[in-house]
Short mmCIF file of C-alpha atoms and ligand atoms in Angstrom, two decimals:
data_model
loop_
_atom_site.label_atom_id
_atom_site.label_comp_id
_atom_site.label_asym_id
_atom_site.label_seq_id
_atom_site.Cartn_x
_atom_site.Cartn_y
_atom_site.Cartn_z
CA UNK A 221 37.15 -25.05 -22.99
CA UNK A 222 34.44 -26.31 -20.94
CA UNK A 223 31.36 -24.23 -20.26
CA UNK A 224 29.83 -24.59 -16.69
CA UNK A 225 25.79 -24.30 -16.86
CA UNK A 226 24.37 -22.81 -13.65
CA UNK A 227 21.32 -22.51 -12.93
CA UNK A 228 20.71 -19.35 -10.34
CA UNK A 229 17.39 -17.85 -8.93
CA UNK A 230 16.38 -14.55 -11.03
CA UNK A 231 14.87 -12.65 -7.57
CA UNK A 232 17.40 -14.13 -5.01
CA UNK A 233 20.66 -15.15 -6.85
CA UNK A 234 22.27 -17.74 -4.23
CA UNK A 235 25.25 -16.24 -3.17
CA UNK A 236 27.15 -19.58 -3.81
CA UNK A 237 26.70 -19.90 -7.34
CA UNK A 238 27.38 -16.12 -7.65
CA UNK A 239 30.69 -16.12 -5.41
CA UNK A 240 31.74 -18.87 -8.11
CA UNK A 241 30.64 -16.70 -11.13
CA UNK A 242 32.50 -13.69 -9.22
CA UNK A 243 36.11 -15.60 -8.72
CA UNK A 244 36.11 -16.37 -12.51
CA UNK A 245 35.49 -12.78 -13.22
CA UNK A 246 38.55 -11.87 -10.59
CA UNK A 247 40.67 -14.38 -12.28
CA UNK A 248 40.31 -13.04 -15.65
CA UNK A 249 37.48 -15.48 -17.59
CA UNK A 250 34.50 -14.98 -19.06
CA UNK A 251 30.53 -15.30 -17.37
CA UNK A 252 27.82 -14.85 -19.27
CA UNK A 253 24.63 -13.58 -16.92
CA UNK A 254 21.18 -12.48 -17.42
CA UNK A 255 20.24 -8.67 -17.33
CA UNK A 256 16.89 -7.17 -17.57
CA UNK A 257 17.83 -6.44 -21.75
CA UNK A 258 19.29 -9.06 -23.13
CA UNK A 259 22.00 -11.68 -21.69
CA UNK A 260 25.89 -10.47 -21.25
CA UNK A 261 29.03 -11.63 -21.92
CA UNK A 262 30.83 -10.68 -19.03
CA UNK A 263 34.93 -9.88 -18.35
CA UNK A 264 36.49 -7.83 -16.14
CA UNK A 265 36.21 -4.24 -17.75
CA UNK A 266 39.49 -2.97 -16.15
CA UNK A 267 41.15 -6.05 -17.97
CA UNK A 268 42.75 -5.64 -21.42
CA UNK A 269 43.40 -9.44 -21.18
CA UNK A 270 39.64 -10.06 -20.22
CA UNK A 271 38.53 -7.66 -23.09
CA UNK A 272 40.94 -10.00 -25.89
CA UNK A 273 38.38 -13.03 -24.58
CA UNK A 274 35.29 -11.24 -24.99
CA UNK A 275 35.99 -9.86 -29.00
CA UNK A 276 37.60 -13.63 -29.27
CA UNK A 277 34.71 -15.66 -27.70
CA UNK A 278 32.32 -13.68 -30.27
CA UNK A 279 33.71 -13.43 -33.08
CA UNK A 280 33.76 -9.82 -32.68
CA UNK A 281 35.85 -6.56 -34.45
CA UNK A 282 37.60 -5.12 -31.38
CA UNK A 283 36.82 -2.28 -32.93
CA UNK A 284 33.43 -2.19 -31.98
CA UNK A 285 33.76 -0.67 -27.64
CA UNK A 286 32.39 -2.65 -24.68
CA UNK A 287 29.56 -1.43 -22.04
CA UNK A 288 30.81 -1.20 -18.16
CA UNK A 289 28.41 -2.13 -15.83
CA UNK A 290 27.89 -1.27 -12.70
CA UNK A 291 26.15 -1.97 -9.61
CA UNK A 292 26.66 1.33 -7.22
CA UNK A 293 27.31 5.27 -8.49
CA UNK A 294 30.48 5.01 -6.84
CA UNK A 295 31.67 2.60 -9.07
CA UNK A 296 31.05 5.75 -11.64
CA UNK A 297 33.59 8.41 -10.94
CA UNK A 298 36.93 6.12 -11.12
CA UNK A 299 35.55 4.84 -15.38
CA UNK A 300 34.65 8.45 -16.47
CA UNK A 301 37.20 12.03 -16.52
CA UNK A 302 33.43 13.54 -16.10
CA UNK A 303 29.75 13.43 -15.28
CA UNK A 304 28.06 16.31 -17.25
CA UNK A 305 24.60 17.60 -16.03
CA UNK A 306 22.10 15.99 -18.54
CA UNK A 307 24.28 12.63 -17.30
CA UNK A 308 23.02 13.58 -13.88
CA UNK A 309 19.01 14.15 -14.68
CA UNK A 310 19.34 10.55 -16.62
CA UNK A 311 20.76 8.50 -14.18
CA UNK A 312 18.72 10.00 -11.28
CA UNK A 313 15.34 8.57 -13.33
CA UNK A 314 16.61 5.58 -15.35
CA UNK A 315 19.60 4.19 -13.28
CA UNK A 316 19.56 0.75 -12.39
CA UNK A 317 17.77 0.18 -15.57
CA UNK A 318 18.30 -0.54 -19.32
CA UNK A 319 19.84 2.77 -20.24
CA UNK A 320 23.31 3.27 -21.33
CA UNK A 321 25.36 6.62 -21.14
CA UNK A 322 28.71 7.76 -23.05
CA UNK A 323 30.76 9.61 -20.69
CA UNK A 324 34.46 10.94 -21.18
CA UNK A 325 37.01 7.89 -20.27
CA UNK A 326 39.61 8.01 -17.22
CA UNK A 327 42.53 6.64 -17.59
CA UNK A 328 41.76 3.55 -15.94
CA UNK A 329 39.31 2.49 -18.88
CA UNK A 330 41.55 0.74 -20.88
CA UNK A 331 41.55 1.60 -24.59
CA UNK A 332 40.88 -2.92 -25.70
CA UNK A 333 37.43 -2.26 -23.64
CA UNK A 334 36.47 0.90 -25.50
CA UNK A 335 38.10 0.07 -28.92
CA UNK A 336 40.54 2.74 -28.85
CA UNK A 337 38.06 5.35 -28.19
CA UNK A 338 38.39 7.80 -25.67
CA UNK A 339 34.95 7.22 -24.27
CA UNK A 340 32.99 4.80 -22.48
CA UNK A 341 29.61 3.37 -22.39
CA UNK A 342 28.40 2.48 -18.84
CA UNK A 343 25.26 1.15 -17.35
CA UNK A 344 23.73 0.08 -14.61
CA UNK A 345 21.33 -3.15 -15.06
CA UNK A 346 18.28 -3.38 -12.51
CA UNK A 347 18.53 -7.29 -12.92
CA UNK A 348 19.75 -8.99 -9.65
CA UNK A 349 21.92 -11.57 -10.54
CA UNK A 350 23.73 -8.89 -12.75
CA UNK A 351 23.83 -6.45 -9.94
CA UNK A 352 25.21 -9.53 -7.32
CA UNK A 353 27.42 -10.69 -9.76
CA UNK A 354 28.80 -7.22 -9.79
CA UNK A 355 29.08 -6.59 -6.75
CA UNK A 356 31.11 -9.47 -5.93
CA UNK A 357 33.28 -9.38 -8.92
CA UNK A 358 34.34 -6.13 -6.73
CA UNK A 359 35.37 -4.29 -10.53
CA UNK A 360 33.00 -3.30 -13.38
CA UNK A 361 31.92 -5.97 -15.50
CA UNK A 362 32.44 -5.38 -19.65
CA UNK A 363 29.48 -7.09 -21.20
CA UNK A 364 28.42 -7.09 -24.83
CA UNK A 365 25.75 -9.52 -25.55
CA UNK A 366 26.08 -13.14 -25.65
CA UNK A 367 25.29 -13.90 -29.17
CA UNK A 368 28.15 -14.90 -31.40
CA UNK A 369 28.82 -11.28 -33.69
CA UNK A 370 25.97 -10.81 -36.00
CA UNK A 371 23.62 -13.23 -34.49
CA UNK A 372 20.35 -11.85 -32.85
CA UNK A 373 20.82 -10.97 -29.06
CA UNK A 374 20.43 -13.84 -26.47
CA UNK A 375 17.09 -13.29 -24.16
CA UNK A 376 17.21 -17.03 -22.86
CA UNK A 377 20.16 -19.04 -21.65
CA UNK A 378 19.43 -21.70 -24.19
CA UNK A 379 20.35 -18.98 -26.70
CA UNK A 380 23.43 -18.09 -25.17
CA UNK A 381 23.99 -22.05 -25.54
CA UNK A 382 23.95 -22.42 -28.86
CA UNK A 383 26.42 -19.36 -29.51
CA UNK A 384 28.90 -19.79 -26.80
CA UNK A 385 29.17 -23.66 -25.21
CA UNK A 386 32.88 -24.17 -24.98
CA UNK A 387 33.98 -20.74 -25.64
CA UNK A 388 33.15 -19.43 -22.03
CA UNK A 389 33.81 -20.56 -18.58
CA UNK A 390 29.93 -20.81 -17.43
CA UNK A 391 26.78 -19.56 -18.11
CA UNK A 392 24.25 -18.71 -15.15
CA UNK A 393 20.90 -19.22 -16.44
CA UNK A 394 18.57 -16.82 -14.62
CA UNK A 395 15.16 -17.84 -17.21
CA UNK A 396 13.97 -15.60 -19.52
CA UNK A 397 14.84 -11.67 -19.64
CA UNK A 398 12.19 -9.23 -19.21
CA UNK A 399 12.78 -6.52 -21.72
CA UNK A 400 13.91 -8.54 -25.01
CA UNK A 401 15.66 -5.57 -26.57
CA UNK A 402 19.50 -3.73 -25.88
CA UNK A 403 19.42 -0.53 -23.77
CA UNK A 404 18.68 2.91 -24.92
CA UNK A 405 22.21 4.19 -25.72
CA UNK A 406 22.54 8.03 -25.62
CA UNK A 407 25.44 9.75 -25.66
CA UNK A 408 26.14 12.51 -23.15
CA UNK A 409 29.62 14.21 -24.28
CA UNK A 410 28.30 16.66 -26.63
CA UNK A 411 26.38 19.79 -26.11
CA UNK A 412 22.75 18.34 -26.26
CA UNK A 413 22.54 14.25 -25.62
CA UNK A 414 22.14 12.32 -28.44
CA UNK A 415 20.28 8.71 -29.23
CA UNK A 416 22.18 6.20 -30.58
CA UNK A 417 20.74 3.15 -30.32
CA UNK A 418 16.98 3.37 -28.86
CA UNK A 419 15.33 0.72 -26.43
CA UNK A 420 12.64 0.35 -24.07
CA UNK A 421 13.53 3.87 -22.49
CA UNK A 422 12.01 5.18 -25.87
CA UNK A 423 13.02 8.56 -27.63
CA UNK A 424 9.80 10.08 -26.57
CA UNK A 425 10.81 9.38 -23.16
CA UNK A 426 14.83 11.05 -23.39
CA UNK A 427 12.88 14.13 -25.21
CA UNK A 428 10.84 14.55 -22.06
CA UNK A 429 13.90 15.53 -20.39
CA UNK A 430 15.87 16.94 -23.07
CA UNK A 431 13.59 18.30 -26.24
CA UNK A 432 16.78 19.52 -28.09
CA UNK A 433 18.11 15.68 -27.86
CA UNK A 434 19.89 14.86 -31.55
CA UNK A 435 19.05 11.33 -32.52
CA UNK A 436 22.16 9.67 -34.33
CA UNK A 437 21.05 8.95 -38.23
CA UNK A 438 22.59 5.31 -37.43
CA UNK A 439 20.12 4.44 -35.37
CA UNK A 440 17.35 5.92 -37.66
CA UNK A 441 18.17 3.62 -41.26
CA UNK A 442 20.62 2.03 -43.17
CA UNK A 443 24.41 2.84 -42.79
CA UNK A 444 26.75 3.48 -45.75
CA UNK A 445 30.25 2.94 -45.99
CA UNK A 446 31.00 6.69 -45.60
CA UNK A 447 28.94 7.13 -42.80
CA UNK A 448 30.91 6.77 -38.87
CA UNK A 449 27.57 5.89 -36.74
CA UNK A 450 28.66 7.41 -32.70
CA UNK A 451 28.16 3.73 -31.76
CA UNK A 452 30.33 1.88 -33.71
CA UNK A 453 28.21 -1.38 -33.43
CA UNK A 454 25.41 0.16 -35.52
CA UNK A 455 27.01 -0.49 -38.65
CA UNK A 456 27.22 -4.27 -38.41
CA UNK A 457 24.08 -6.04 -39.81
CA UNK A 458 22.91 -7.06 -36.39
CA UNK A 459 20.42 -9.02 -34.80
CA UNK A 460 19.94 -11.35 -38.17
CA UNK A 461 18.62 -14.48 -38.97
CA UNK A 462 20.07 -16.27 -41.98
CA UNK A 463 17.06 -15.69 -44.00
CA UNK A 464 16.66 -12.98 -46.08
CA UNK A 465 13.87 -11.07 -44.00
CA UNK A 466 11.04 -8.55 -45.50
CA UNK A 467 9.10 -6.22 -44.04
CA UNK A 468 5.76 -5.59 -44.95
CA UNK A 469 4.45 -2.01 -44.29
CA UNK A 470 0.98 -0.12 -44.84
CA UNK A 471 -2.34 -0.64 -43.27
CA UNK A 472 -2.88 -4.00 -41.07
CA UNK A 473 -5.60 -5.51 -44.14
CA UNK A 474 -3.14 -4.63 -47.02
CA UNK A 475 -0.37 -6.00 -45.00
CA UNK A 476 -1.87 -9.22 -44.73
CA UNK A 477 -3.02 -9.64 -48.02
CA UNK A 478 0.56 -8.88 -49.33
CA UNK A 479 2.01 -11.22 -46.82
CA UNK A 480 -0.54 -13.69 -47.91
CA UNK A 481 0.17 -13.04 -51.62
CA UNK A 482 3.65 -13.69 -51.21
CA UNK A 483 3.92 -16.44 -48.85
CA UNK A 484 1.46 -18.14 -51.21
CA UNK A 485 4.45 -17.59 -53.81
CA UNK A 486 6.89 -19.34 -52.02
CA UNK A 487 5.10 -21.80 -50.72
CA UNK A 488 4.62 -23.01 -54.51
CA UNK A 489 7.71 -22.79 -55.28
CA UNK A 490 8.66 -25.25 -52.87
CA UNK A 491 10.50 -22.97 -50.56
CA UNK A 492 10.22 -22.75 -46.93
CA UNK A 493 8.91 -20.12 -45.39
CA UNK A 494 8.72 -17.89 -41.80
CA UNK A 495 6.00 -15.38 -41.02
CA UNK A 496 5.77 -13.01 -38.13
CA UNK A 497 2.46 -12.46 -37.31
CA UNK A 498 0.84 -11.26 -33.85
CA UNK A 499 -1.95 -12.93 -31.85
CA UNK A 500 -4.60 -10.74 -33.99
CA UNK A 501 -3.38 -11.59 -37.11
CA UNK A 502 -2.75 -15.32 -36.68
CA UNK A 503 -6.32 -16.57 -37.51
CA UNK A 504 -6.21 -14.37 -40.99
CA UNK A 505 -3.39 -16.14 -42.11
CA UNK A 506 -4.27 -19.68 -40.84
CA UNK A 507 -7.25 -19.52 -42.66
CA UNK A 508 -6.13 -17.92 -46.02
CA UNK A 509 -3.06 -20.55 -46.22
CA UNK A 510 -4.43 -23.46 -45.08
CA UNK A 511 -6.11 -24.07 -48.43
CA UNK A 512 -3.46 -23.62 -50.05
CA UNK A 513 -1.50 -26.24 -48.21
CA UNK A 514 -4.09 -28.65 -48.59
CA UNK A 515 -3.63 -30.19 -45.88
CA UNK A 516 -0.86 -32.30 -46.83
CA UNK A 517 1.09 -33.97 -44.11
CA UNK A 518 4.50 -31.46 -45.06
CA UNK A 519 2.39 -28.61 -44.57
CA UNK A 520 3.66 -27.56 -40.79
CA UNK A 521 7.07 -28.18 -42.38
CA UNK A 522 7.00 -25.36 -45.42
CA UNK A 523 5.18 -22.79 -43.27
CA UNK A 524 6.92 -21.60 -40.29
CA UNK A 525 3.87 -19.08 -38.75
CA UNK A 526 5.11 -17.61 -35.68
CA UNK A 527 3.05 -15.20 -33.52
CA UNK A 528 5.92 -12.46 -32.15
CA UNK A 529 3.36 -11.26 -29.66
CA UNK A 530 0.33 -9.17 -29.43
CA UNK A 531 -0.35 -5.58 -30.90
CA UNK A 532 -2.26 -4.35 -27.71
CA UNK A 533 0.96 -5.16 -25.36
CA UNK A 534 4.01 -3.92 -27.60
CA UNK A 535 6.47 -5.49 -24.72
CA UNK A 536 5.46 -8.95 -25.51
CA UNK A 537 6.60 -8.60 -29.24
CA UNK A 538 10.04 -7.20 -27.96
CA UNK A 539 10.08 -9.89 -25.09
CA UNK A 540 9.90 -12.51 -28.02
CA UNK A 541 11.44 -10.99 -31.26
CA UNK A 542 14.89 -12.10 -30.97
CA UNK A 543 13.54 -15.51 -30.20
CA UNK A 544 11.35 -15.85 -32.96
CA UNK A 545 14.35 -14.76 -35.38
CA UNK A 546 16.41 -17.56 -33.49
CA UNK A 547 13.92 -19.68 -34.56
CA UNK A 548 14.04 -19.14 -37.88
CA UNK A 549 17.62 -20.53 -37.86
CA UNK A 550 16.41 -23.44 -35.85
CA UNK A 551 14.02 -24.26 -38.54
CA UNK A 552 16.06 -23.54 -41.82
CA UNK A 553 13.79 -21.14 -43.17
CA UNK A 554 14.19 -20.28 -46.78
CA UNK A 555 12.44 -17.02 -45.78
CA UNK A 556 11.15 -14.58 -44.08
CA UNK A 557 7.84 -11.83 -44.09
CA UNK A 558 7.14 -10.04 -41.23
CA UNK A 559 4.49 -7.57 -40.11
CA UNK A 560 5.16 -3.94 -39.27
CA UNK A 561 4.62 -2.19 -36.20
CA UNK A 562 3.69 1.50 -34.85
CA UNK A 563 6.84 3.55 -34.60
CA UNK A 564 6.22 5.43 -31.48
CA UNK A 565 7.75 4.67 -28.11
CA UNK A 566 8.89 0.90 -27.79
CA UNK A 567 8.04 0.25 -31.08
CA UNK A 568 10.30 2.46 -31.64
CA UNK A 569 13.14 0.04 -30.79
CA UNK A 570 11.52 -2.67 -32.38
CA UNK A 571 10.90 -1.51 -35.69
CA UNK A 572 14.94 -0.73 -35.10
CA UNK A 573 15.50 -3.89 -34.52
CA UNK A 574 13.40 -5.82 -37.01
CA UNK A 575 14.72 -3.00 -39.97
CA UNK A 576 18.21 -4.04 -39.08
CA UNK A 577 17.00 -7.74 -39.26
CA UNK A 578 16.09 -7.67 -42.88
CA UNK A 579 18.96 -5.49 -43.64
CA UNK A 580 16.23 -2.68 -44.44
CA UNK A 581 14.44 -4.60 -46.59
CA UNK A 582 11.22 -2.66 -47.02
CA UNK A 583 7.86 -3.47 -48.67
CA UNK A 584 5.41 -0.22 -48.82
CA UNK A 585 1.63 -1.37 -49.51
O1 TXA B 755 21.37 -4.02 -23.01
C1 TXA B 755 22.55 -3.96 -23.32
O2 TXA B 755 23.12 -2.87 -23.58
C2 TXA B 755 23.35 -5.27 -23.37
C3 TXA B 755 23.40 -5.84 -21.95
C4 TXA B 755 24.28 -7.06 -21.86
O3 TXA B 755 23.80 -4.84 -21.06
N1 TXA B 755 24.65 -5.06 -23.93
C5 TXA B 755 24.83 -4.78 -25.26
O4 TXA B 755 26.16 -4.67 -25.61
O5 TXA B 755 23.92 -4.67 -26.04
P1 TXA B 755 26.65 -4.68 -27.13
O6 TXA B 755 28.13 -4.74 -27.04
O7 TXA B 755 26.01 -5.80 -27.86
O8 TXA B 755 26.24 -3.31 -27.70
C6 TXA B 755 26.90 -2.16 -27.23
C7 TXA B 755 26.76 -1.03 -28.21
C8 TXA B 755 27.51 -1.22 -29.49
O9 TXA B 755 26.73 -0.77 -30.58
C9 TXA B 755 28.74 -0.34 -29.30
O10 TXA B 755 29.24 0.11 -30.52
C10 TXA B 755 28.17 0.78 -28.44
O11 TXA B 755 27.31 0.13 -27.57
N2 TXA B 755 29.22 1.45 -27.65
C11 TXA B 755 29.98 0.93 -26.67
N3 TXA B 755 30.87 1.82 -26.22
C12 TXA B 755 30.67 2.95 -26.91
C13 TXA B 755 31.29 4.25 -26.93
N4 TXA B 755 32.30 4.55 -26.12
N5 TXA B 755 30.81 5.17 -27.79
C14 TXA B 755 29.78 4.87 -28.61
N6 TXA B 755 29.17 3.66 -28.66
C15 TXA B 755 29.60 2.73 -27.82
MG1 MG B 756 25.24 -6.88 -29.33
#
């Protein structure tokens, strides 16, 4: 299949290049589009046929349910069989934005989009191609991300690229996302909502609202076998680079040394090696591993030092994460040490995100 690139403007989508996007949604293909989380993979949600492409294109298990999106609240009532109260108080503050809410399904939800579950996650992205796109689709749009299954989360259309050129009709390339990170996923069928997968609307946030809120142990550490996370998605190892990832965790000095100690391993050992460090820490470790490089002309080639972002401005290290473990790939890291970050609010979802990375890989200092 051929994959049309378009570009389109992120403020002003031109209604051209969205009417085309639109018609291939109507006609049963695929779109991916940019949303103010991540990139989508976009089908038409009312589709079964539309669905088969989406788990196809990725590589996905069709067990794992779809996300409807939205543009209008009236696009709401026909996808769910009801909208409970706490659904109400959410949506009023966090709709269009990068939350996600599991209602009861209708019967027009077919069971390929939700994976034979008889819910359904919808949303409603702020982002305004996503919302034109949408709206001139003229049905709810089914959009996982646009990474091939397992692969981190696309955030810029050259990532969405690399996983899907030739297995989707186009791509409209809107620039880079804002957010960096999946929506906040909280389901709203049981008595109290509960967290399943958190984002930038952070736990502390939701708790604001609702203090009883349960928080789903997948999206809190590792999964077993016997354990059925509420989103089924959890359980995959997600958003990895090839590398075997560690994290590093303690106070900011020790957590340098270590990563300092170790990186100094590999590096003699011949093997090449990615660090995630943040604007504050980059000097430290330029400095302590120069010397050990000596200089030589492979240097830049064994040590892969990325800065993720900086610690005073926690959205610039989600902005950039999924990038930076993209890049990793890119590069052929042997692998990878990264820094730890502050759990509370969006660090919250990072630390979620990088944990799941390195497959929980853990170092305490
Ligand atoms: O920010 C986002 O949510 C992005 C953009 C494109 O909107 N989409 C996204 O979709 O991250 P995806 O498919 O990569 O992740 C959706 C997650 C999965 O973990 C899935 O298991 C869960 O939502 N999910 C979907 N429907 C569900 C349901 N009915 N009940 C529980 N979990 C559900
Ligand atoms: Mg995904």
């Amino acid at each position: 299949m051929e994959t049309r690139f378009v570009t389109i403007d992120e403020r002003e989508p031109q209604a051209d290049r969205i009417e085309a996007a639109a018609k291939i949604i109507k006609d049963g293909g695929l779109v991916a589009f940019p949303t103010e989380t991540v990139y989508g993979l976009g089908g038409n949600a009312l589709d079964p046929e539309a669905s088969r492409r989406i788990y196809a294109a990725k590589g996905r298990p069709s067990d794992n349910p779809l996300i409807a999106h939205i543009a209008d609240f009236a696009q709401l009532g026909p996808l769910v069989a009801e909208i409970p109260e706490a659904a109400q108080i959410l949506m009023k503050k966090y709709w269009p934005g990068p939350m996600t809410l599991i209602f009861r399904k209708s019967q027009l939800v077919p069971e390929s989009t939700t994976g034979g579950l008889d819910t359904v996650a919808v949303r409603m992205p702020s982002h305004p191609v996503a919302r034109a796109l949408i709206r001139a689709a003229g049905v709810p749009i089914a959009a996982p991300s646009a990474n091939l299954s397992g692969r981190p989360s696309p955030t810029r259309a050259s990532h969405v690229r690399e996983d899907m050129d030739g297995r989707i009709d186009m791509i409209l390339d809107g620039g880079e996302v804002g957010i960096g990170l999946e929506s906040t996923i909280i389901d709203v069928t049981g008595e109290e909502p509960s967290l399943l997968r958190p984002g930038f609307i952070s736990e502390e946030m939701i708790r604001e609202l609702f203090a009883d809120m349960t928080v789903d142990a997948a999206s809190i550490g590792p999964v077993s076998p016997d354990m059925h996370p509420k989103a089924p998605g959890m359980k995959y190892r997600h958003y990895a680079p090839r590398a075997q990832m560690t994290i590093v965790r303690g106070g900011q000095e020790a957590v340098r040394q270590k990563i300092c100690a170790l990186a100094g391993e590999e590096l003699r050992a011949g093997r090449k090696t990615g660090l995630i460090c943040t604007t504050e820490s980059r000097p430290f470790y330029e400095e302590m591993l120069r010397p050990l490089l000596g200089g030589s002309e492979n240097a830049g080639e064994r040590l892969d030092l990325v800065t993720v972002g900086s610690r005073r401005d926690g959205s610039s290290i989600a902005h950039n994460l999924y990038d930076v473990l993209r890049s990793f790939d890119t590069a052929g890291v042997d692998v990878i040490y990264s820094e730890s970050f502050e759990e509370g609010q969006l660090g919250g979802a990072i630390m979620n995100r990088l944990k799941k990375a390195a497959g929980y890989h853990i170092l305490d200092v």
